[in-house]
Coordinates of C-alpha atoms and ligand atoms in Angstrom, one line a residue:
M1 CA 124.7 90.4 -122.1
T2 CA 121.0 89.9 -121.4
P3 CA 118.6 90.8 -124.3
S4 CA 117.0 94.2 -124.2
K5 CA 113.7 94.4 -122.2
M6 CA 112.5 97.4 -124.2
P7 CA 109.4 96.4 -126.3
A8 CA 108.7 97.8 -129.8
A9 CA 106.3 100.8 -129.9
N10 CA 102.8 99.3 -129.4
G11 CA 100.3 102.2 -129.1
K12 CA 100.6 102.3 -125.3
I13 CA 101.7 105.5 -123.6
C14 CA 104.8 104.8 -121.5
V15 CA 105.9 106.9 -118.6
A16 CA 109.6 107.0 -117.8
P17 CA 110.6 108.6 -114.5
S18 CA 114.0 110.3 -114.7
I19 CA 116.2 109.5 -111.7
L20 CA 118.1 112.8 -112.3
S21 CA 115.6 114.4 -109.8
A22 CA 115.5 111.4 -107.4
D23 CA 116.8 111.5 -103.9
L24 CA 120.0 109.5 -104.5
W25 CA 120.3 108.6 -100.8
R26 CA 117.1 106.7 -101.3
L27 CA 117.5 105.7 -104.9
G28 CA 116.4 102.0 -104.4
E29 CA 113.3 103.0 -102.5
E30 CA 112.4 105.7 -105.1
V31 CA 112.8 103.3 -108.0
K32 CA 110.7 100.6 -106.3
A33 CA 108.0 103.1 -105.5
V34 CA 107.6 104.3 -109.1
E35 CA 107.8 100.7 -110.4
Q36 CA 105.0 99.7 -108.1
A37 CA 103.0 102.8 -109.1
G38 CA 103.1 101.7 -112.8
A39 CA 106.1 103.3 -114.3
D40 CA 107.0 101.7 -117.6
W41 CA 110.7 102.5 -118.0
L42 CA 113.4 104.1 -115.9
H43 CA 115.1 107.1 -117.6
V44 CA 118.8 107.6 -116.8
D45 CA 120.4 110.9 -117.9
V46 CA 124.1 110.7 -118.6
M47 CA 125.9 114.0 -118.9
D48 CA 129.6 114.5 -119.6
G49 CA 130.2 118.2 -118.9
H50 CA 131.0 118.8 -122.6
F51 CA 127.8 118.2 -124.5
V52 CA 125.9 119.9 -121.7
P53 CA 127.2 122.0 -118.8
N54 CA 126.5 119.5 -116.2
L55 CA 127.7 116.1 -114.9
S56 CA 125.5 113.2 -113.8
F57 CA 125.6 109.4 -113.9
G58 CA 128.1 106.8 -115.4
P59 CA 127.8 103.1 -116.2
S60 CA 128.1 102.1 -112.5
V61 CA 124.7 103.6 -111.7
V62 CA 123.1 101.6 -114.6
S63 CA 124.9 98.5 -113.3
S64 CA 123.6 99.1 -109.8
L65 CA 120.0 99.3 -111.1
N66 CA 120.4 96.4 -113.5
G67 CA 118.7 93.3 -111.9
K68 CA 117.3 95.3 -109.0
T69 CA 114.3 96.6 -111.0
D70 CA 112.3 94.9 -113.8
L71 CA 111.9 98.3 -115.6
P72 CA 113.7 98.6 -118.9
L73 CA 116.6 101.0 -118.5
D74 CA 116.2 103.9 -120.9
V75 CA 119.7 105.6 -121.0
H76 CA 119.9 109.1 -122.5
L77 CA 123.5 109.9 -123.4
M78 CA 124.0 113.7 -123.4
V79 CA 127.7 113.2 -124.3
E80 CA 129.9 114.6 -127.0
K81 CA 131.5 111.3 -127.9
P82 CA 129.0 108.5 -127.4
L83 CA 131.3 105.9 -129.1
L84 CA 133.6 106.0 -126.1
F85 CA 130.8 104.9 -123.7
I86 CA 128.4 102.7 -125.6
E87 CA 130.0 99.4 -124.8
S88 CA 130.3 100.2 -121.0
F89 CA 126.6 101.2 -120.8
A90 CA 125.5 98.1 -122.8
R91 CA 127.5 95.8 -120.5
A92 CA 126.1 97.7 -117.4
G93 CA 122.6 96.7 -118.6
A94 CA 121.1 99.5 -120.6
D95 CA 118.1 98.3 -122.6
L96 CA 118.0 101.4 -124.8
L97 CA 120.8 103.8 -125.6
T98 CA 119.8 107.2 -127.0
V99 CA 122.4 109.4 -128.5
H100 CA 122.2 113.0 -129.7
I101 CA 122.3 113.8 -133.4
E102 CA 124.2 116.9 -132.4
A103 CA 127.0 114.8 -130.8
K104 CA 130.4 114.7 -132.5
D105 CA 130.6 111.0 -133.4
D106 CA 129.2 109.7 -136.7
V107 CA 125.6 108.8 -135.9
A108 CA 125.3 105.8 -138.4
E109 CA 128.4 104.2 -136.9
T110 CA 127.2 104.9 -133.4
L111 CA 123.8 103.3 -134.1
S112 CA 125.3 100.2 -135.7
Q113 CA 127.5 99.7 -132.6
I114 CA 124.5 100.0 -130.3
K115 CA 122.7 97.4 -132.4
R116 CA 125.7 95.1 -132.5
L117 CA 125.6 95.0 -128.7
G118 CA 122.0 93.9 -128.7
V119 CA 120.6 97.2 -127.3
K120 CA 117.7 99.2 -128.7
T121 CA 118.6 102.4 -130.5
G122 CA 117.5 106.0 -129.9
V123 CA 118.4 109.4 -131.4
S124 CA 117.5 112.6 -129.7
I125 CA 117.2 116.2 -131.1
K126 CA 117.5 119.4 -129.2
P127 CA 114.7 122.0 -129.4
D128 CA 116.4 123.9 -132.2
T129 CA 117.4 121.0 -134.4
D130 CA 115.4 120.4 -137.6
P131 CA 113.6 117.0 -137.3
E132 CA 114.3 116.3 -141.0
V133 CA 117.8 115.1 -140.0
L134 CA 116.0 112.0 -138.6
R135 CA 114.3 110.9 -141.8
P136 CA 117.3 109.1 -143.3
L137 CA 117.9 107.3 -139.9
A138 CA 114.4 105.9 -139.4
D139 CA 115.3 102.4 -140.5
E140 CA 117.9 102.1 -137.8
L141 CA 115.8 103.5 -134.9
D142 CA 113.7 102.0 -132.1
L143 CA 113.0 105.4 -130.5
I144 CA 113.2 109.1 -131.3
L145 CA 113.6 111.5 -128.3
V146 CA 112.4 115.0 -128.7
M147 CA 113.8 117.4 -126.2
S148 CA 111.2 119.8 -125.0
V149 CA 113.8 121.8 -123.0
Y150 CA 117.5 122.5 -123.7
P151 CA 119.3 119.4 -122.2
G152 CA 121.4 119.7 -119.1
F153 CA 119.1 120.3 -116.2
G154 CA 115.9 119.0 -114.6
G155 CA 113.1 121.3 -113.6
Q156 CA 112.9 123.5 -116.7
A157 CA 109.6 124.5 -118.3
F158 CA 108.2 122.7 -121.4
L159 CA 108.9 124.8 -124.5
P160 CA 105.7 125.4 -126.3
E161 CA 107.4 125.1 -129.7
S162 CA 108.0 121.4 -128.9
E163 CA 104.5 120.6 -130.0
S164 CA 105.4 121.3 -133.7
Q165 CA 108.7 119.4 -133.3
I166 CA 106.7 116.4 -132.0
K167 CA 104.2 116.6 -134.8
R168 CA 106.9 116.7 -137.4
V169 CA 108.7 113.7 -135.8
R170 CA 105.4 111.8 -135.7
E171 CA 105.0 112.4 -139.5
I172 CA 108.5 111.0 -140.1
I173 CA 107.7 107.9 -138.1
Q174 CA 104.5 107.4 -139.9
A175 CA 106.2 107.8 -143.3
S176 CA 108.8 105.2 -142.3
G177 CA 106.1 102.5 -141.6
R178 CA 108.1 101.3 -138.7
K179 CA 107.2 100.9 -135.0
I180 CA 109.4 103.7 -133.4
W181 CA 108.7 105.2 -130.0
L182 CA 108.3 108.9 -129.9
E183 CA 109.6 110.0 -126.5
V184 CA 109.4 113.6 -125.1
D185 CA 111.8 114.8 -122.4
G186 CA 111.7 118.0 -120.4
G187 CA 109.0 119.9 -118.4
I188 CA 106.5 117.0 -118.5
N189 CA 103.8 117.1 -115.8
A190 CA 100.1 116.5 -115.7
Q191 CA 99.4 119.8 -117.5
T192 CA 101.9 119.3 -120.4
A193 CA 101.6 115.5 -120.9
P194 CA 98.3 115.8 -122.8
L195 CA 99.9 118.4 -125.1
A196 CA 102.8 116.1 -125.9
V197 CA 100.5 113.1 -126.4
S198 CA 98.1 114.9 -128.6
A199 CA 101.0 116.1 -130.8
G200 CA 102.1 112.5 -131.2
A201 CA 104.2 111.4 -128.3
D202 CA 103.9 107.8 -126.9
A203 CA 106.6 107.9 -124.2
L204 CA 107.0 110.6 -121.6
V205 CA 110.0 111.3 -119.4
A206 CA 109.3 113.1 -116.1
G207 CA 111.9 114.0 -113.6
S208 CA 111.0 116.8 -111.2
A209 CA 107.2 116.4 -111.6
I210 CA 107.5 112.9 -110.1
F211 CA 110.5 112.9 -107.8
K212 CA 110.2 116.4 -106.4
A213 CA 106.5 116.0 -105.7
A214 CA 105.4 115.5 -102.1
D215 CA 103.9 112.2 -103.3
P216 CA 105.8 110.8 -106.3
V217 CA 103.3 107.8 -106.7
L218 CA 100.4 110.2 -106.9
A219 CA 102.3 112.5 -109.3
L220 CA 103.0 109.6 -111.6
K221 CA 99.4 108.4 -111.6
Q222 CA 98.3 112.0 -112.4
I223 CA 100.6 112.1 -115.4
R224 CA 99.3 108.8 -116.6
Q225 CA 95.6 109.8 -116.2
A226 CA 96.3 113.0 -118.0
A227 CA 97.8 111.1 -121.0
P228 CA 95.6 108.0 -121.7
D229 CA 96.6 105.5 -124.4
I230 CA 96.0 106.4 -128.0
Ligands
LIG1 C1 117.3 117.1 -119.1 C2 117.1 115.6 -119.0 C3 115.8 115.2 -118.5 C4 115.4 115.7 -117.1 C5 114.0 116.0 -117.2 O1 118.5 117.4 -119.7 O2 117.3 115.0 -120.2 O3 115.5 113.8 -118.6 O4 115.6 114.7 -116.1 O5 113.6 116.7 -116.1 P1 112.2 117.4 -115.8 O6 111.2 116.4 -116.0 O7 112.4 117.9 -114.5 O8 112.2 118.5 -116.9
LIG2 ZN1 116.7 112.8 -120.4

């Protein structure tokens, strides 16, 4: 397995286009276009039909992207039983695996398996989960993903209460003294990106705002301009 390409948090604002909203007929072209336009990571949403009422991509999609793009593959597992899938996604080339704290498997065991496979670790919280659950896990984490919509579908509106979730997670990261990315996912566009960044985000996932735009390259640049580095 190749070492993870995901760097540690470094004060840069990273933009991660989500291929959930890409035109899958032209996936390669879409990925190359956002890569050339300055995307930092590629976000891959994995849904199992149990944790969320939708289905999306499996390890074969990650494997198809691996080696074709230089972007780190940021894999978001919206699955009930992540332990079943971690090894397959690691072997497929995931650079970061994010699991949900609300999933059924033991989170400490899940994170230790991800680390053992040489992949960066992430934990995500839904909009109604108390961020305090993250505090005891901070030593094991490379990234925390705050959902700013209820997971399952692209194209939803950013929930305004996400700002206070992001602020609370930023405080937990600061208290940990560790370099942990704070990624925000759901309803991010050039209008909401500054709200997320001023609340403490340093990584932004954007699906429909980029891939459903008439000009995805321009849309990505507009999000980046709206959210300059901190
Ligand atoms: C939603 C996914 C998101 C989704 C975001 O469950 O986790 O990553 O692609 O899509 P937009 O940016 O359209 O809200
Ligand atoms: Zn996602």
